[in-house]
Coordinates of C-alpha atoms and ligand atoms in Angstrom, one line a residue:
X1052 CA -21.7 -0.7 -2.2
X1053 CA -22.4 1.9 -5.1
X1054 CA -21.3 0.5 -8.0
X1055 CA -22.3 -3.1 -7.6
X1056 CA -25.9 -3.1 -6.8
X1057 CA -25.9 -7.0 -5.9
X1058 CA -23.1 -6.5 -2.7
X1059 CA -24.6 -4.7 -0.3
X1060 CA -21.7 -4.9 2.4
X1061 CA -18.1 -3.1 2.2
X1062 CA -15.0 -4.7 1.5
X1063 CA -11.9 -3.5 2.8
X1064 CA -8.6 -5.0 1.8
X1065 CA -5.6 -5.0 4.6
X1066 CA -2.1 -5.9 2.3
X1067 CA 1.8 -5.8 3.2
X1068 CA 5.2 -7.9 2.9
X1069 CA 4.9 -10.6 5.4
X1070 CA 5.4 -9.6 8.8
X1071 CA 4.5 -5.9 8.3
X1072 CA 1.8 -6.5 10.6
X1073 CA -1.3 -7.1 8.3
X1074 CA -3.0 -9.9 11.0
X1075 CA -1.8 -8.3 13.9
X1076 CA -3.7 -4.9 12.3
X1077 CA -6.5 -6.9 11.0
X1078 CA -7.7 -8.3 14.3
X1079 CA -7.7 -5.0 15.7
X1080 CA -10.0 -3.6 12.9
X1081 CA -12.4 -7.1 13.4
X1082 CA -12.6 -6.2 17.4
X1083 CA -13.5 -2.1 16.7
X1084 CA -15.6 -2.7 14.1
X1085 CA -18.7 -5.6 14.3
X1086 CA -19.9 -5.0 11.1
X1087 CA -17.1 -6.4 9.6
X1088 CA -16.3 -10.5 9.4
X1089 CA -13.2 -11.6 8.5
X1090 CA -13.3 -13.0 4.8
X1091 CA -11.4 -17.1 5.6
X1092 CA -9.1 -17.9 2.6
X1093 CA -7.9 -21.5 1.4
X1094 CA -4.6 -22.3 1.5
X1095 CA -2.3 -25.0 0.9
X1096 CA 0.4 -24.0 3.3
X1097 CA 0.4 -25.9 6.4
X1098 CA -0.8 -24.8 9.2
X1099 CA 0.9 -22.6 11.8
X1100 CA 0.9 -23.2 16.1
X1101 CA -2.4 -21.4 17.0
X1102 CA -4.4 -21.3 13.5
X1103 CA -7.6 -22.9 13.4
X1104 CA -9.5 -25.0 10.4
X1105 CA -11.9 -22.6 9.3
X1106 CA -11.3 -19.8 11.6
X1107 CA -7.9 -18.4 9.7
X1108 CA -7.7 -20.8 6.4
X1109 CA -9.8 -23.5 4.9
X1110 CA -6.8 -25.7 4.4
X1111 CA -6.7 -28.0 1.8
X1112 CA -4.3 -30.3 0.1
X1113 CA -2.9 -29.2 -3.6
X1114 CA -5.1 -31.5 -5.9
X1115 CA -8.3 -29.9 -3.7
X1116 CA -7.4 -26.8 -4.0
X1117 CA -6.8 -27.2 -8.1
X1118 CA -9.6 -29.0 -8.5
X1119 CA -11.3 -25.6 -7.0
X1120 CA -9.9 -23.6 -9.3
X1121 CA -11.2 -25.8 -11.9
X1122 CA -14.5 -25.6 -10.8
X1123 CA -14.2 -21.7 -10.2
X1124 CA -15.0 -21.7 -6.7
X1125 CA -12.3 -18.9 -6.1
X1126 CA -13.1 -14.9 -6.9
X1127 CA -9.1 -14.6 -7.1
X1128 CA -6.6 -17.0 -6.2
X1129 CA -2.4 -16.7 -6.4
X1130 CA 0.3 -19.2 -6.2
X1131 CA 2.5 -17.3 -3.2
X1132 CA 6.0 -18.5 -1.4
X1133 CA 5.2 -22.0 -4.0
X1134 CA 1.4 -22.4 -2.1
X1135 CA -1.3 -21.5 -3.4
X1136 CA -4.1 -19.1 -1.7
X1137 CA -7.7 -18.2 -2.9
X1138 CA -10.6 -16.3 -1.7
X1139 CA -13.8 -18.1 -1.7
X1140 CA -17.0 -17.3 -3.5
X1141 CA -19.0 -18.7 -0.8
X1142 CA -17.4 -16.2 1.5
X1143 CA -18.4 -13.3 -0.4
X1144 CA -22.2 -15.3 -0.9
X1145 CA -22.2 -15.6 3.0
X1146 CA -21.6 -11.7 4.0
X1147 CA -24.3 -11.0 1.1
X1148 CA -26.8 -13.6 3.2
X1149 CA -25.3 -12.5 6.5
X1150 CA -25.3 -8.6 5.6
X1151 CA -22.1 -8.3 6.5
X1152 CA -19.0 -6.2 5.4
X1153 CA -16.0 -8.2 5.1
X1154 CA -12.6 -7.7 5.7
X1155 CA -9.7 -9.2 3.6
X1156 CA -6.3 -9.9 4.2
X1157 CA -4.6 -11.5 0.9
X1158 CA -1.7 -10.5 -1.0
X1159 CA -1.4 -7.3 -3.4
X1160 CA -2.5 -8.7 -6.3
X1161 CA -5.2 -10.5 -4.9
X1162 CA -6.4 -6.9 -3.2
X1163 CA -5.9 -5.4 -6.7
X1164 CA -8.2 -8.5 -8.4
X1165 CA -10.7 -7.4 -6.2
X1166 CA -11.1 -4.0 -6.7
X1167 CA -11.1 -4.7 -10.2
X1168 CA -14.4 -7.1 -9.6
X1169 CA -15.8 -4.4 -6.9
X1170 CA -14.2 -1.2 -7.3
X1171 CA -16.0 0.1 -4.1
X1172 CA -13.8 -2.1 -1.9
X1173 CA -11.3 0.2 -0.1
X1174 CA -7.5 -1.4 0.0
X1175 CA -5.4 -0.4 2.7
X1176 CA -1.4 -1.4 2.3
X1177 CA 0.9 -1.2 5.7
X1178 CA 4.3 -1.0 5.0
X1179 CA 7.0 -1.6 7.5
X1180 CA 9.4 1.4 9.0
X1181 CA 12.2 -0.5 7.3
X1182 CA 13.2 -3.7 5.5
X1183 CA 15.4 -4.6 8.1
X1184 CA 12.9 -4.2 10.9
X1185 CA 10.3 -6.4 8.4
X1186 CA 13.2 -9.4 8.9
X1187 CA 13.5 -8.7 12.3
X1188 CA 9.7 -9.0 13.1
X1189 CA 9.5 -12.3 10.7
X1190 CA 12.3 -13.6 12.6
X1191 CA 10.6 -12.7 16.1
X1192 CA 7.4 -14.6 15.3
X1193 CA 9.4 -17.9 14.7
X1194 CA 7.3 -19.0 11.9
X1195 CA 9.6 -19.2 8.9
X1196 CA 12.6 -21.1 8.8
X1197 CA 15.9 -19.3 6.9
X1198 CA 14.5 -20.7 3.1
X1199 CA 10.9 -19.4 3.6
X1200 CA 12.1 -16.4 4.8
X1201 CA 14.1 -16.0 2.5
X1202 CA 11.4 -16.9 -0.1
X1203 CA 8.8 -13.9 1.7
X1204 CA 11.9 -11.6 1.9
X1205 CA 12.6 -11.9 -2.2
X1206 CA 8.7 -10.6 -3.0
X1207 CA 9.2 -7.3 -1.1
X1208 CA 10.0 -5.4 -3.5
X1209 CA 7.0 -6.5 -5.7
X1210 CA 4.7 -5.8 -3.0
X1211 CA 5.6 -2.5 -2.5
X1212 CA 5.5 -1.2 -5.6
X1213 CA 1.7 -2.5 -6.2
X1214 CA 1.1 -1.1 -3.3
X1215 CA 1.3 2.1 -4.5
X1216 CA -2.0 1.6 -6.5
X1217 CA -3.7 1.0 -3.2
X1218 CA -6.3 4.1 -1.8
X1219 CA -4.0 3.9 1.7
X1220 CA -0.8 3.3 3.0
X1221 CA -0.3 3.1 6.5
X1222 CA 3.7 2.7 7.7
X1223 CA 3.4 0.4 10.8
X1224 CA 6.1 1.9 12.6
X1225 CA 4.5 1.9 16.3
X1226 CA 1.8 -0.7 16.3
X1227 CA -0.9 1.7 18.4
X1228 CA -0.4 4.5 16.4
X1229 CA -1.0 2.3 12.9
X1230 CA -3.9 0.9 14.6
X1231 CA -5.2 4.4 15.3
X1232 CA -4.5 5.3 11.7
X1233 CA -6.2 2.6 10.0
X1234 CA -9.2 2.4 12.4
X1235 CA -9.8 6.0 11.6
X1236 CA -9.4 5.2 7.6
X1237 CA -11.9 2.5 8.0
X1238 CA -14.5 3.9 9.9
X1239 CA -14.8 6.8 7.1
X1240 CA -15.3 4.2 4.6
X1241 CA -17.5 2.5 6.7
X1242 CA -20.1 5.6 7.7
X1243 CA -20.0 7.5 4.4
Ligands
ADP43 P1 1.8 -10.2 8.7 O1 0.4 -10.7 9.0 O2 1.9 -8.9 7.9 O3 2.7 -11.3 8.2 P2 2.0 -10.1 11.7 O4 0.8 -9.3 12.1 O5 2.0 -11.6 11.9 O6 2.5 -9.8 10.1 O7 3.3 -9.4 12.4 C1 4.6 -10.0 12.3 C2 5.3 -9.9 13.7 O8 5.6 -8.5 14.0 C3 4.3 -10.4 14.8 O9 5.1 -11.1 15.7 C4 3.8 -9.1 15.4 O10 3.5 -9.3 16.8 C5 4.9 -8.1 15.2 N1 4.5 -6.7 15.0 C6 3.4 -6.2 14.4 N2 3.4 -4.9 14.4 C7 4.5 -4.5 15.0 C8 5.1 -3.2 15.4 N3 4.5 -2.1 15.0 N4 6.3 -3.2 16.0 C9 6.9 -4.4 16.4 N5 6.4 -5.6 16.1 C10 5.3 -5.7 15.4
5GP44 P1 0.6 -16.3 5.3 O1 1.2 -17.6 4.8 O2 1.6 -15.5 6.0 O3 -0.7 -16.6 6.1 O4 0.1 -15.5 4.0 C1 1.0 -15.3 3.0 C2 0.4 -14.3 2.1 O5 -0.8 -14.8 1.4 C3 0.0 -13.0 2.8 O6 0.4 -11.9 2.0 C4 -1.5 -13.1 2.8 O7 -2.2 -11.8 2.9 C5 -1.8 -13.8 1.5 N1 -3.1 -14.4 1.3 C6 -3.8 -15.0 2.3 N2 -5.0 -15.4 1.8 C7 -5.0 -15.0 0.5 C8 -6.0 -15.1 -0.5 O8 -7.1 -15.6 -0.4 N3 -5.7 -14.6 -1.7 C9 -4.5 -13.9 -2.0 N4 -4.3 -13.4 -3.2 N5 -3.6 -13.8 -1.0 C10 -3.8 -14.4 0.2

């Protein structure tokens, strides 16, 4: 990456509201494109049906995570939904060893920290068709109950308004098509 000599893999950013599709749109990126490892946040959210210890979150309890923070282990981190989530130094120490471009998927203002530390990364923000097709998609995948819907439904707005200071948006309206779209955003980054 150009301006920061020391990193010499790509970062690229994936954002949205939850449910909009970020994961789902993120795997598809990690299976095009093998250059690119997925960069494995901490959280203290519990974990979901399906995630595994390592693979999708480190996931630790809140006095580990804080006493982290105190002992800067985190490039960024964010209290989100009341949990907190942080990307890992070592992460970004492992694709410089590995040579690897990573891939991120964190929250707005943890895509716009980053840029600010690396301003080659490239952030990508998908936004869904509509608000009430972002509920209806949360509700389909069964993972929040009403409160913490509620809770992801309230930042929304938030997110989408930081996302405008993102390089691309991509509106996930039919999943292929999006895919298309980003894949073709990322593989510009990646070859130029
Ligand atoms: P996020 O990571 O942004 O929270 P997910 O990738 O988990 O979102 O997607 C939320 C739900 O919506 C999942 O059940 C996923 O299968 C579904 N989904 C993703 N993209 C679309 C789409 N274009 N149309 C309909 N459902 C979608
Ligand atoms: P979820 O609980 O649905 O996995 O994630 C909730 C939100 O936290 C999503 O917007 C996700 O992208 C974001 N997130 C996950 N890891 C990180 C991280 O390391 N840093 C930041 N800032 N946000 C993260």
């Amino acid at each position: 990456m150009p301006e920061n000599p020391t990193l010499p893999g790509r970062l690229v950013v994936i954002s949205a509201p939850s449910g909009a599709g970020k994961t789902t749109i993120a795997r598809a990126m990690l299976e095009r494109f093998p250059s690119l490892s997925f960069s494995v946040s901490a959280t203290t959210r519990s974990r979901r049906a399906g995630e595994v210890e390592g693979r999708d979150y480190v996931f630790l309890s809140k006095p580990e995570f804080q006493r982290r923070i105190d002992v800067r282990e985190f490039v960024e981190w964010e209290e989100i939904y009341g949990n907190y989530y942080g990307t890992l130094k070592a992460e970004i120490d492992r694709a410089v060893r590995e040579r690897r471009d990573l891939l991120f998927d964190i929250d707005v203002k943890g895509g716009l920290s980053i840029k600010r530390q690396y301003p080659g990364a490239l952030l990508i923000f998908i936004r869904p068709p509509t608000i009430d097709a972002l509920r209806q998609r949360l509700q389909a995948r069964k993972t929040e109950d009403a409160s913490t819907l509620a809770r992801r439904m309230e930042r929304v707005g938030m997110e989408i308004e930081l996302g405008l200071s993102y390089d691309h948006t991509c509106i996930n309206d039919d999943l292929d098509r999006a895919v298309a779209e980003v894949q073709q955003i990322v593989k510009s980054y990646l070859t130029t």
